[in-house]
Coordinates of C-alpha atoms and ligand atoms in Angstrom, one line a residue:
M1053 CA 10.3 -12.1 24.4
A1054 CA 7.6 -13.4 22.0
D1055 CA 8.7 -16.1 19.6
I1056 CA 7.6 -15.6 16.0
S1057 CA 7.7 -19.4 15.3
A1058 CA 5.4 -20.4 18.1
T1059 CA 2.4 -19.0 16.5
D1060 CA -0.6 -19.7 14.3
D1061 CA 0.5 -20.5 10.8
A1062 CA -2.7 -19.1 9.3
W1063 CA -2.5 -15.7 11.0
W1064 CA -2.3 -13.8 7.7
R1065 CA -5.5 -15.2 6.2
G1066 CA -7.7 -13.0 8.4
A1067 CA -5.2 -10.4 9.7
V1068 CA -5.9 -6.7 10.0
I1069 CA -2.6 -5.1 8.9
Y1070 CA -1.9 -1.5 9.7
Q1071 CA 0.2 0.5 7.3
V1072 CA 2.8 2.7 8.9
Y1073 CA 4.3 5.5 6.7
P1074 CA 7.3 6.0 9.0
R1075 CA 8.1 9.5 7.7
S1076 CA 4.7 10.7 8.9
F1077 CA 3.8 8.6 11.9
A1078 CA 5.6 10.0 14.9
D1079 CA 8.7 12.2 15.3
A1080 CA 10.6 11.3 18.5
D1081 CA 13.8 13.4 17.8
G1082 CA 12.0 16.6 16.7
D1083 CA 13.6 17.0 13.3
G1084 CA 10.2 17.2 11.6
T1085 CA 10.4 13.7 10.2
G1086 CA 8.9 10.6 11.7
D1087 CA 11.2 7.9 13.0
L1088 CA 11.4 4.4 14.4
A1089 CA 11.7 5.7 18.0
G1090 CA 8.4 7.5 17.3
V1091 CA 6.7 4.3 16.2
R1092 CA 8.1 2.5 19.2
S1093 CA 6.6 5.2 21.5
R1094 CA 3.2 4.7 19.9
L1095 CA 3.0 0.9 19.9
G1096 CA 0.6 1.0 22.8
Y1097 CA -1.8 3.0 20.5
L1098 CA -1.6 0.4 17.8
R1099 CA -2.2 -2.4 20.2
E1100 CA -5.2 -0.7 21.7
L1101 CA -6.5 -0.1 18.2
G1102 CA -6.4 -3.9 17.9
V1103 CA -4.4 -4.6 14.7
D1104 CA -2.6 -7.9 14.1
A1105 CA 0.4 -6.7 12.1
L1106 CA 2.2 -3.6 10.9
W1107 CA 3.5 -3.0 7.4
F1108 CA 6.2 -0.3 7.1
N1109 CA 6.8 1.7 4.0
P1110 CA 10.6 1.7 3.2
W1111 CA 12.9 2.7 6.0
Y1112 CA 16.1 2.0 4.2
P1113 CA 18.9 4.5 3.4
S1114 CA 17.6 6.6 0.6
P1115 CA 18.0 10.1 -1.0
M1116 CA 14.2 10.2 -0.8
A1117 CA 13.7 11.0 -4.4
D1118 CA 10.5 8.9 -4.2
G1119 CA 9.7 8.8 -0.4
G1120 CA 12.2 6.0 0.2
Y1121 CA 11.2 3.8 -2.8
D1122 CA 14.6 4.7 -4.1
V1123 CA 16.7 2.4 -1.9
A1124 CA 20.4 2.9 -1.6
D1125 CA 21.0 0.0 0.8
Y1126 CA 18.5 -2.8 1.4
R1127 CA 20.2 -4.0 4.6
D1128 CA 20.1 -0.8 6.8
V1129 CA 17.9 2.0 8.1
D1130 CA 18.1 5.6 7.0
P1131 CA 19.6 7.8 9.7
M1132 CA 16.5 10.0 9.4
F1133 CA 14.5 7.0 10.8
G1134 CA 17.1 5.6 13.2
T1135 CA 19.4 2.6 13.1
L1136 CA 19.2 -1.0 12.2
A1137 CA 19.2 -1.7 15.9
D1138 CA 16.1 0.4 16.3
A1139 CA 14.4 -1.6 13.6
E1140 CA 15.3 -4.8 15.4
K1141 CA 14.0 -3.5 18.7
L1142 CA 10.8 -2.3 17.0
I1143 CA 10.1 -5.7 15.4
A1144 CA 10.7 -7.4 18.7
E1145 CA 8.6 -5.0 20.8
A1146 CA 5.7 -5.1 18.4
L1147 CA 5.7 -8.9 18.4
D1148 CA 5.7 -8.8 22.2
L1149 CA 2.5 -6.8 21.9
G1150 CA 1.1 -9.4 19.5
M1151 CA 1.8 -7.5 16.3
R1152 CA 3.9 -8.9 13.5
T1153 CA 6.0 -6.8 11.1
I1154 CA 6.0 -6.7 7.4
V1155 CA 8.8 -4.8 5.6
D1156 CA 8.6 -3.2 2.2
I1157 CA 10.9 -4.8 -0.5
V1158 CA 11.5 -2.7 -3.6
P1159 CA 12.9 -5.1 -6.3
N1160 CA 12.0 -3.3 -9.5
H1161 CA 14.6 -0.5 -9.2
V1162 CA 17.2 0.9 -6.9
S1163 CA 18.3 4.4 -6.0
A1164 CA 20.7 6.1 -8.4
E1165 CA 22.9 6.3 -5.3
H1166 CA 22.9 2.5 -4.9
P1167 CA 26.5 1.2 -5.2
W1168 CA 25.5 -1.0 -8.2
F1169 CA 24.3 1.9 -10.2
R1170 CA 27.2 4.2 -9.3
E1171 CA 29.5 1.5 -10.4
A1172 CA 27.5 1.0 -13.6
L1173 CA 27.7 4.6 -14.5
A1174 CA 31.5 4.7 -13.8
A1175 CA 32.2 1.5 -15.6
G1176 CA 30.8 2.8 -18.9
P1177 CA 29.1 1.2 -22.0
G1178 CA 29.5 -2.5 -22.5
S1179 CA 30.7 -3.2 -18.9
P1180 CA 29.4 -6.1 -16.9
A1181 CA 28.3 -3.6 -14.2
R1182 CA 25.8 -2.1 -16.7
E1183 CA 24.2 -5.5 -17.4
L1184 CA 22.5 -5.3 -14.0
F1185 CA 20.4 -2.5 -15.4
W1186 CA 18.8 -1.6 -18.8
F1187 CA 21.4 0.6 -20.5
R1188 CA 20.9 1.1 -24.3
P1189 CA 22.1 3.5 -26.9
G1190 CA 19.5 6.0 -28.0
R1191 CA 17.7 6.1 -31.3
G1192 CA 18.0 8.8 -34.0
A1193 CA 21.1 9.9 -35.8
H1194 CA 23.0 10.9 -32.7
G1195 CA 21.3 8.7 -30.1
E1196 CA 19.3 11.7 -29.0
L1197 CA 16.0 9.8 -28.9
P1198 CA 15.0 7.3 -26.1
P1199 CA 15.4 3.6 -26.9
T1200 CA 11.6 3.0 -26.7
N1201 CA 8.5 5.1 -26.4
W1202 CA 7.7 3.8 -22.9
P1203 CA 6.4 6.4 -20.5
S1204 CA 7.5 6.8 -16.8
Q1205 CA 4.7 6.1 -14.3
F1206 CA 5.5 9.5 -12.9
G1207 CA 5.3 11.4 -16.3
G1208 CA 7.8 12.0 -19.0
P1209 CA 9.8 9.3 -20.8
A1210 CA 10.9 6.1 -19.0
W1211 CA 14.5 6.6 -20.2
T1212 CA 17.2 9.0 -18.9
R1213 CA 20.4 9.8 -20.9
T1214 CA 23.7 9.5 -19.2
T1215 CA 26.6 11.9 -19.6
E1216 CA 30.1 10.6 -20.4
P1217 CA 33.1 11.7 -18.3
D1218 CA 34.1 14.2 -21.1
G1219 CA 30.7 15.8 -20.9
S1220 CA 29.3 14.3 -24.1
P1221 CA 25.9 12.6 -24.0
G1222 CA 26.0 8.8 -23.5
E1223 CA 23.8 5.8 -23.3
W1224 CA 20.2 5.8 -21.9
Y1225 CA 19.0 3.8 -18.9
L1226 CA 15.5 2.6 -18.2
N1227 CA 13.5 4.1 -15.3
L1228 CA 9.8 3.2 -15.1
F1229 CA 9.4 5.6 -12.2
D1230 CA 11.7 8.6 -11.5
S1231 CA 15.1 9.1 -13.2
R1232 CA 16.7 8.5 -9.8
Q1233 CA 15.1 5.0 -9.7
P1234 CA 16.9 3.0 -12.4
D1235 CA 15.2 -0.4 -13.2
L1236 CA 17.1 -3.6 -12.5
N1237 CA 17.6 -6.3 -15.1
W1238 CA 15.8 -9.3 -13.6
A1239 CA 17.2 -11.6 -16.3
H1240 CA 20.6 -11.2 -14.5
P1241 CA 21.3 -14.0 -11.9
A1242 CA 23.1 -11.5 -9.6
V1243 CA 19.9 -9.5 -9.3
R1244 CA 17.9 -12.6 -8.3
R1245 CA 20.5 -13.8 -5.8
E1246 CA 20.8 -10.4 -4.2
H1247 CA 17.0 -10.1 -3.5
E1248 CA 16.8 -13.6 -2.1
E1249 CA 19.5 -12.6 0.3
V1250 CA 17.7 -9.4 1.2
L1251 CA 14.6 -11.4 2.0
R1252 CA 16.7 -13.7 4.3
F1253 CA 18.2 -10.6 5.9
W1254 CA 14.8 -9.3 7.1
F1255 CA 13.3 -12.7 7.9
D1256 CA 16.4 -13.4 10.1
R1257 CA 15.5 -10.2 11.9
G1258 CA 12.0 -11.4 12.7
A1259 CA 10.1 -9.8 9.8
A1260 CA 6.8 -11.8 9.4
G1261 CA 6.5 -10.9 5.8
V1262 CA 7.4 -8.6 2.9
R1263 CA 5.3 -6.3 0.8
V1264 CA 6.6 -6.6 -2.7
D1265 CA 6.7 -3.2 -4.4
S1266 CA 5.6 -2.9 -8.1
A1267 CA 5.4 -6.7 -8.2
A1268 CA 4.1 -6.9 -11.7
L1269 CA 6.8 -4.8 -13.4
L1270 CA 10.1 -6.6 -12.7
T1271 CA 10.7 -8.5 -15.9
K1272 CA 11.0 -6.8 -19.4
D1273 CA 10.9 -8.1 -22.9
P1274 CA 14.6 -8.0 -23.8
A1275 CA 13.7 -7.0 -27.4
L1276 CA 12.4 -3.7 -25.9
P1277 CA 9.5 -3.2 -28.4
D1278 CA 7.7 0.1 -28.6
L1279 CA 4.2 0.3 -27.1
P1280 CA 1.5 0.5 -29.7
A1281 CA -0.2 3.8 -30.2
R1282 CA -3.5 2.4 -29.1
G1283 CA -4.7 -0.5 -27.0
E1284 CA -2.9 -2.8 -24.6
P1285 CA -0.2 -5.1 -26.1
D1286 CA -0.4 -8.8 -25.2
P1287 CA 2.0 -9.8 -23.9
H1288 CA 3.0 -6.4 -22.5
P1289 CA 6.8 -5.6 -22.7
Y1290 CA 7.0 -4.9 -19.0
V1291 CA 3.7 -5.4 -17.2
D1292 CA 2.5 -8.7 -15.7
R1293 CA 4.7 -10.9 -17.8
D1294 CA 4.6 -14.7 -17.4
D1295 CA 8.3 -15.0 -16.4
L1296 CA 7.6 -13.1 -13.2
H1297 CA 6.1 -16.1 -11.6
E1298 CA 9.2 -18.2 -11.3
I1299 CA 10.8 -15.3 -9.3
Y1300 CA 8.0 -15.4 -6.8
R1301 CA 8.1 -19.2 -6.6
S1302 CA 11.8 -18.9 -5.6
W1303 CA 10.9 -16.2 -3.0
R1304 CA 8.1 -18.4 -1.6
A1305 CA 10.7 -21.2 -1.2
V1306 CA 12.8 -18.7 0.8
A1307 CA 9.9 -17.7 3.0
D1308 CA 8.8 -21.3 3.5
G1309 CA 12.3 -22.1 4.9
Y1310 CA 11.4 -20.0 8.0
P1311 CA 9.2 -21.0 10.9
G1312 CA 6.0 -19.2 11.7
A1313 CA 4.5 -18.4 8.2
R1314 CA 6.5 -15.5 6.7
I1315 CA 4.4 -14.0 4.0
L1316 CA 4.7 -12.3 0.6
V1317 CA 2.2 -9.6 -0.1
G1318 CA 2.2 -8.3 -3.7
E1319 CA 1.5 -4.8 -5.0
V1320 CA 0.0 -6.1 -8.2
W1321 CA -2.0 -3.6 -10.3
T1322 CA -3.8 -5.5 -13.0
P1323 CA -7.5 -5.1 -14.0
D1324 CA -7.8 -8.9 -14.8
P1325 CA -8.8 -10.9 -11.7
E1326 CA -7.7 -14.1 -13.3
R1327 CA -4.2 -12.8 -14.0
F1328 CA -4.1 -11.3 -10.5
A1329 CA -4.9 -14.6 -8.9
R1330 CA -2.0 -16.3 -10.7
Y1331 CA 0.3 -14.4 -8.3
L1332 CA -1.5 -16.2 -5.4
R1333 CA -1.1 -19.8 -6.5
P1334 CA -0.1 -21.9 -3.5
D1335 CA 3.7 -21.8 -4.3
E1336 CA 3.8 -18.0 -5.0
M1337 CA 2.7 -15.1 -2.9
H1338 CA 0.3 -15.4 0.0
T1339 CA -1.9 -12.4 -0.7
A1340 CA -1.9 -9.2 -2.8
F1341 CA -3.6 -5.8 -2.4
N1342 CA -7.2 -5.7 -3.8
F1343 CA -6.9 -2.5 -5.9
G1344 CA -10.1 -3.3 -7.8
F1345 CA -11.9 -2.8 -4.5
L1346 CA -9.9 0.4 -3.7
C1347 CA -10.8 1.9 -7.0
C1348 CA -14.5 0.9 -6.9
P1349 CA -17.1 3.7 -6.7
W1350 CA -19.6 4.0 -3.9
D1351 CA -22.3 2.0 -5.7
A1352 CA -24.1 -1.0 -4.4
E1353 CA -24.1 -3.0 -7.6
R1354 CA -20.4 -2.2 -8.4
L1355 CA -19.3 -3.1 -4.9
R1356 CA -21.2 -6.3 -4.9
T1357 CA -19.8 -7.3 -8.3
C1358 CA -16.3 -6.4 -7.1
V1359 CA -16.7 -8.6 -4.0
D1360 CA -18.1 -11.5 -6.1
T1361 CA -15.3 -11.2 -8.7
T1362 CA -12.7 -11.0 -6.0
L1363 CA -13.9 -14.0 -4.1
A1364 CA -14.4 -16.0 -7.4
A1365 CA -10.8 -15.2 -8.5
H1366 CA -9.3 -16.2 -5.2
R1367 CA -11.3 -19.4 -4.7
P1368 CA -9.4 -21.6 -7.2
V1369 CA -6.0 -20.7 -5.8
G1370 CA -7.1 -21.0 -2.2
A1371 CA -5.8 -17.6 -1.2
P1372 CA -7.7 -15.2 1.0
A1373 CA -8.9 -11.9 -0.4
T1374 CA -7.7 -8.6 0.9
W1375 CA -9.8 -5.4 1.4
V1376 CA -8.1 -2.1 1.0
L1377 CA -9.7 1.4 1.0
C1378 CA -6.6 3.6 1.0
N1379 CA -2.8 3.7 1.0
H1380 CA 0.1 6.2 0.6
D1381 CA -0.5 6.4 -3.2
V1382 CA -4.1 7.3 -3.4
T1383 CA -6.7 9.9 -2.3
R1384 CA -7.8 9.6 1.3
T1385 CA -11.1 7.8 1.7
V1386 CA -13.3 10.5 3.3
T1387 CA -12.3 12.9 0.5
R1388 CA -12.8 10.4 -2.3
Y1389 CA -16.3 9.3 -1.0
G1390 CA -17.4 12.9 -0.6
R1391 CA -16.8 13.7 -4.3
A1392 CA -19.3 13.3 -7.2
E1393 CA -16.8 10.7 -8.7
T1394 CA -16.3 8.2 -5.8
G1395 CA -14.0 5.8 -7.6
F1396 CA -10.2 6.1 -7.7
D1397 CA -8.2 6.5 -10.9
F1398 CA -4.6 7.6 -11.2
A1399 CA -5.4 9.0 -14.7
T1400 CA -8.2 11.4 -13.6
K1401 CA -6.8 12.6 -10.3
A1402 CA -7.3 16.3 -10.2
H1403 CA -6.7 19.3 -8.0
G1404 CA -9.5 20.8 -5.9
V1405 CA -12.4 18.7 -7.0
P1406 CA -15.2 19.7 -4.6
T1407 CA -15.9 17.2 -1.8
D1408 CA -18.5 16.9 1.0
L1409 CA -16.5 15.7 3.9
A1410 CA -19.5 15.0 6.1
L1411 CA -20.9 12.7 3.4
G1412 CA -17.5 11.2 2.7
T1413 CA -17.0 10.5 6.4
R1414 CA -20.4 8.9 6.8
R1415 CA -19.5 6.6 3.8
A1416 CA -16.0 5.9 5.1
R1417 CA -17.5 4.8 8.4
A1418 CA -19.9 2.4 6.6
A1419 CA -17.0 1.2 4.4
A1420 CA -14.9 0.4 7.5
L1421 CA -17.6 -2.0 8.7
L1422 CA -18.0 -3.5 5.2
T1423 CA -14.3 -4.2 4.8
L1424 CA -13.9 -5.6 8.3
A1425 CA -16.8 -7.9 7.8
L1426 CA -15.8 -9.3 4.4
P1427 CA -13.9 -12.6 4.2
G1428 CA -10.1 -12.3 4.2
S1429 CA -7.7 -9.8 5.6
V1430 CA -7.8 -6.0 5.7
Y1431 CA -5.2 -3.2 5.2
L1432 CA -5.6 -0.1 7.2
Y1433 CA -3.5 3.0 6.2
Q1434 CA -2.4 5.2 9.1
G1435 CA -4.8 8.1 9.7
E1436 CA -7.7 6.3 8.1
E1437 CA -8.8 5.3 11.7
L1438 CA -8.8 9.1 12.4
G1439 CA -10.9 9.8 9.3
L1440 CA -8.2 12.2 7.9
P1441 CA -9.1 13.9 4.7
E1442 CA -6.7 14.5 1.8
A1443 CA -4.7 17.6 2.5
E1444 CA -5.3 19.5 -0.8
D1445 CA -3.9 22.9 -0.1
I1446 CA -0.2 22.0 0.4
P1447 CA 1.7 24.9 -1.1
A1448 CA 3.6 24.1 -4.4
D1449 CA 7.0 24.8 -2.8
R1450 CA 6.4 22.3 -0.1
R1451 CA 5.3 19.4 -2.3
Q1452 CA 7.8 16.6 -2.6
D1453 CA 6.2 13.8 -4.7
P1454 CA 8.0 13.2 -8.0
M1455 CA 4.5 12.5 -9.5
Y1456 CA 3.7 16.2 -8.9
L1457 CA 7.2 17.5 -9.9
R1458 CA 7.5 15.5 -13.1
T1459 CA 4.1 16.5 -14.4
G1460 CA 4.7 20.2 -13.7
G1461 CA 1.9 20.1 -11.2
A1462 CA -0.7 18.7 -13.6
D1463 CA -1.0 15.7 -11.3
P1464 CA -1.4 16.7 -7.6
G1465 CA 0.7 13.8 -6.6
R1466 CA 0.5 11.9 -3.4
D1467 CA 1.7 14.3 -0.7
G1468 CA -1.9 15.0 0.4
C1469 CA -2.4 11.5 1.8
R1470 CA 1.1 11.5 3.5
V1471 CA 0.7 14.5 5.9
P1472 CA 2.1 13.7 9.4
M1473 CA -0.3 12.2 11.9
P1474 CA -2.2 14.5 14.4
W1475 CA -1.9 12.9 17.8
S1476 CA -2.9 15.6 20.3
G1477 CA -3.2 19.3 21.0
T1478 CA -5.0 22.0 19.0
R1479 CA -2.4 23.2 16.5
P1480 CA 0.4 21.9 14.3
P1481 CA 2.4 19.7 14.9
Y1482 CA -0.5 18.2 16.9
G1483 CA 1.9 16.0 19.0
F1484 CA 3.6 14.6 15.8
G1485 CA 6.9 15.9 17.2
P1486 CA 8.0 17.5 20.4
E1487 CA 6.9 21.0 21.1
G1488 CA 9.6 23.4 19.8
G1489 CA 10.9 20.8 17.3
A1490 CA 11.3 21.4 13.6
E1491 CA 8.2 22.0 11.5
P1492 CA 6.8 18.7 10.1
W1493 CA 8.2 17.8 6.6
L1494 CA 4.8 18.4 5.1
P1495 CA 2.5 21.1 6.6
Q1496 CA -0.5 19.9 8.5
P1497 CA -3.8 21.7 8.1
D1498 CA -4.9 24.2 10.7
D1499 CA -8.2 22.6 11.2
W1500 CA -7.2 19.1 12.4
A1501 CA -7.6 19.8 16.2
G1502 CA -10.8 17.7 16.2
R1503 CA -9.2 14.9 14.3
T1504 CA -6.3 14.1 16.7
A1505 CA -6.1 10.7 18.4
E1506 CA -6.5 12.4 21.7
A1507 CA -9.6 14.4 20.7
Q1508 CA -11.3 11.2 19.3
S1509 CA -10.3 8.9 22.2
G1510 CA -13.4 8.2 24.3
D1511 CA -15.8 10.0 21.9
P1512 CA -18.2 7.2 21.0
D1513 CA -19.1 9.0 17.7
S1514 CA -15.5 9.3 16.5
M1515 CA -14.0 7.3 13.7
L1516 CA -11.3 6.1 16.0
E1517 CA -13.7 4.6 18.5
L1518 CA -15.6 3.0 15.6
Y1519 CA -12.5 1.3 14.4
R1520 CA -11.5 0.3 17.9
A1521 CA -15.0 -1.2 18.5
A1522 CA -15.1 -3.0 15.2
L1523 CA -11.6 -4.5 15.6
R1524 CA -12.5 -5.6 19.2
L1525 CA -15.6 -7.4 17.8
R1526 CA -13.7 -8.8 14.9
R1527 CA -11.2 -10.5 17.3
R1528 CA -14.1 -12.0 19.2
E1529 CA -16.4 -13.1 16.4
P1530 CA -15.3 -16.5 15.1
A1531 CA -17.3 -15.8 11.9
L1532 CA -15.1 -12.8 10.9
G1533 CA -11.7 -12.9 9.1
D1534 CA -11.0 -15.8 6.7
G1535 CA -14.0 -17.7 5.4
T1536 CA -17.0 -17.4 3.1
L1537 CA -20.1 -15.2 2.8
T1538 CA -23.7 -15.7 1.8
W1539 CA -25.6 -12.8 0.3
L1540 CA -29.0 -12.0 1.7
D1541 CA -31.7 -10.5 -0.5
A1542 CA -32.2 -7.0 0.8
G1543 CA -33.5 -5.1 -2.2
P1544 CA -31.8 -2.6 -4.6
G1545 CA -29.1 -0.4 -3.3
V1546 CA -28.5 -2.5 -0.2
L1547 CA -25.6 -5.0 0.4
A1548 CA -26.4 -7.6 3.0
F1549 CA -24.5 -10.8 3.7
R1550 CA -24.2 -13.4 6.4
R1551 CA -20.8 -14.8 7.6
D1552 CA -22.4 -17.5 9.6
A1553 CA -25.8 -18.3 11.2
S1554 CA -25.3 -15.7 13.9
F1555 CA -23.5 -12.8 12.1
A1556 CA -24.7 -10.5 9.3
C1557 CA -23.6 -7.2 7.8
V1558 CA -25.9 -4.8 6.1
L1559 CA -24.9 -1.7 4.2
N1560 CA -27.3 0.8 2.8
L1561 CA -26.2 2.7 -0.4
A1562 CA -29.8 3.5 -1.4
P1563 CA -30.9 7.2 -1.0
H1564 CA -33.6 6.3 1.6
A1565 CA -33.7 4.3 4.9
V1566 CA -34.4 0.5 4.6
R1567 CA -35.8 -2.0 7.0
L1568 CA -33.2 -4.3 8.6
P1569 CA -33.5 -8.0 8.0
E1570 CA -34.6 -10.2 10.8
H1571 CA -32.0 -10.2 13.7
R1572 CA -31.6 -10.6 17.4
A1573 CA -29.6 -7.4 18.1
P1574 CA -27.4 -4.9 16.4
L1575 CA -23.7 -5.4 17.4
L1576 CA -22.3 -2.2 15.9
A1577 CA -23.5 0.5 13.5
S1578 CA -21.5 3.1 11.6
G1579 CA -24.2 5.7 12.3
A1580 CA -27.4 6.1 14.3
L1581 CA -30.2 3.6 13.4
D1582 CA -33.7 4.8 12.9
G1583 CA -35.6 2.2 14.9
D1584 CA -35.2 -1.0 12.9
R1585 CA -34.4 1.0 9.8
L1586 CA -31.0 1.6 8.4
P1587 CA -30.4 5.2 7.1
P1588 CA -28.5 5.8 3.8
D1589 CA -24.7 5.5 3.7
T1590 CA -24.8 3.5 6.9
A1591 CA -23.7 -0.1 7.8
V1592 CA -24.5 -2.3 10.7
W1593 CA -23.3 -5.6 12.1
L1594 CA -26.1 -7.8 13.3
R1595 CA -26.4 -10.7 15.7
T1596 CA -28.8 -13.0 13.8
Ligands
GLC2786 C1 4.8 1.6 -5.6 C2 4.7 2.4 -4.3 C3 4.9 3.9 -4.6 C4 6.2 4.1 -5.3 C5 6.3 3.2 -6.5 C6 7.7 3.1 -7.0 O1 3.7 1.9 -6.4 O2 3.6 2.1 -3.6 O3 4.7 4.7 -3.5 O4 6.3 5.4 -5.8 O5 6.0 1.8 -6.2 O6 8.5 2.3 -6.2

């Protein structure tokens, strides 16, 4: 059995980390939902793909009000996914194949079914059990108005009113997300203690790291001020507050108590690169998702500025950058890059915006080579290696995302990027589950036969083989992964950089082909080269 402690302490600085959405990865028991036995049966695929670690979206017991981000028990596995013993086996087997495991920790809120919240509801106003959450009387003559004007991230107010045992309306509680996800009170020592123990629980079971959900939202201004009608308040009552950092310092101390570099990866959404980098100071988190890059439009100047800003922000704290194109919350890359508006923005997400999938795919291929050549580590969301598009025609009655449900459908929500993986065969469930099993929890499109792992395997022009080839080269090339880059002057619309004297990456975002810089040989290209010219929306790795 592989030993997690006997390994390279800097593994995370240049790792390629594959994101597994367990509900949609592989369904071994045929109930229509992915499970840990399914993941275990596909570990060979992940190893062949060539990734260094796996990050799993939450697998804990949960009523699934928000796809498992409503956790009822942080120390177990939901029966829909398997058992705790399955998770332990999965972690060990993945490590034996050279892949570390990162688990998802959800500290901002719990499920309304979590014992703490049930107890708080039962104990009533003024009880110590309610102090673990944000219970407050309402405003207005009869307490009929929420305590503040804060909006839920999923639409509607961020407060839900309780009902007393006699049926009369009671206090309100804070939920920045769904009403079934009450926010914890991080000023309470029991909340802090509990999460440090949860970290130890998973590190004890061989987890190499934790992904910290909604990492910038945990602490709140206890005065609970309203948000101003216009502009961003500074400091914000619940986003990116200074008192968050001592929490992560204590988590870092927990992680550092374990052998083999256990890492903290933050989900930190903040537009300010300097504020972002504060989470990555040497005694805080190791890395955080680069959402600035994920949101960046397909534009040479914007991308270059984003890369420069990212690297400049990380340099003073000594943390490696991360490069992220997609995850379980955002529009699939090939769909986004095929639209007229190629950036990502939660606020302007819309149904049925036209997309050119051939164009989007060409760009996504080029973007794959860009991200895998940039200095730092890379996150790869399941299905991106198959070039899956966003599933935009999921019928309303099949949609599950609270973002869709709470906005009355105004926001399409995130189901479209969470559709179960197509593995093989020519029609649903495409090998996701056994033949004759239950229908997948979200419907798969009818036209995915060409996108299965089986159909793409061995096809040199497929997205899957591009990723496999790039990841193989990345492992071999000492210049790739952690390090620095030097820009080369390649003219307008073109991004070109060297990683060392012998490796360069060139990406053409101009509308016409461009001449390649001097080189010895191309190593890998995202599309056919035209002699020594690089066509539009194409990237190439060069031996220089
Ligand atoms: C994070 C997760 C998202 C979830 C939310 C609430 O943003 O990525 O999926 O809905 O937190 O936990």
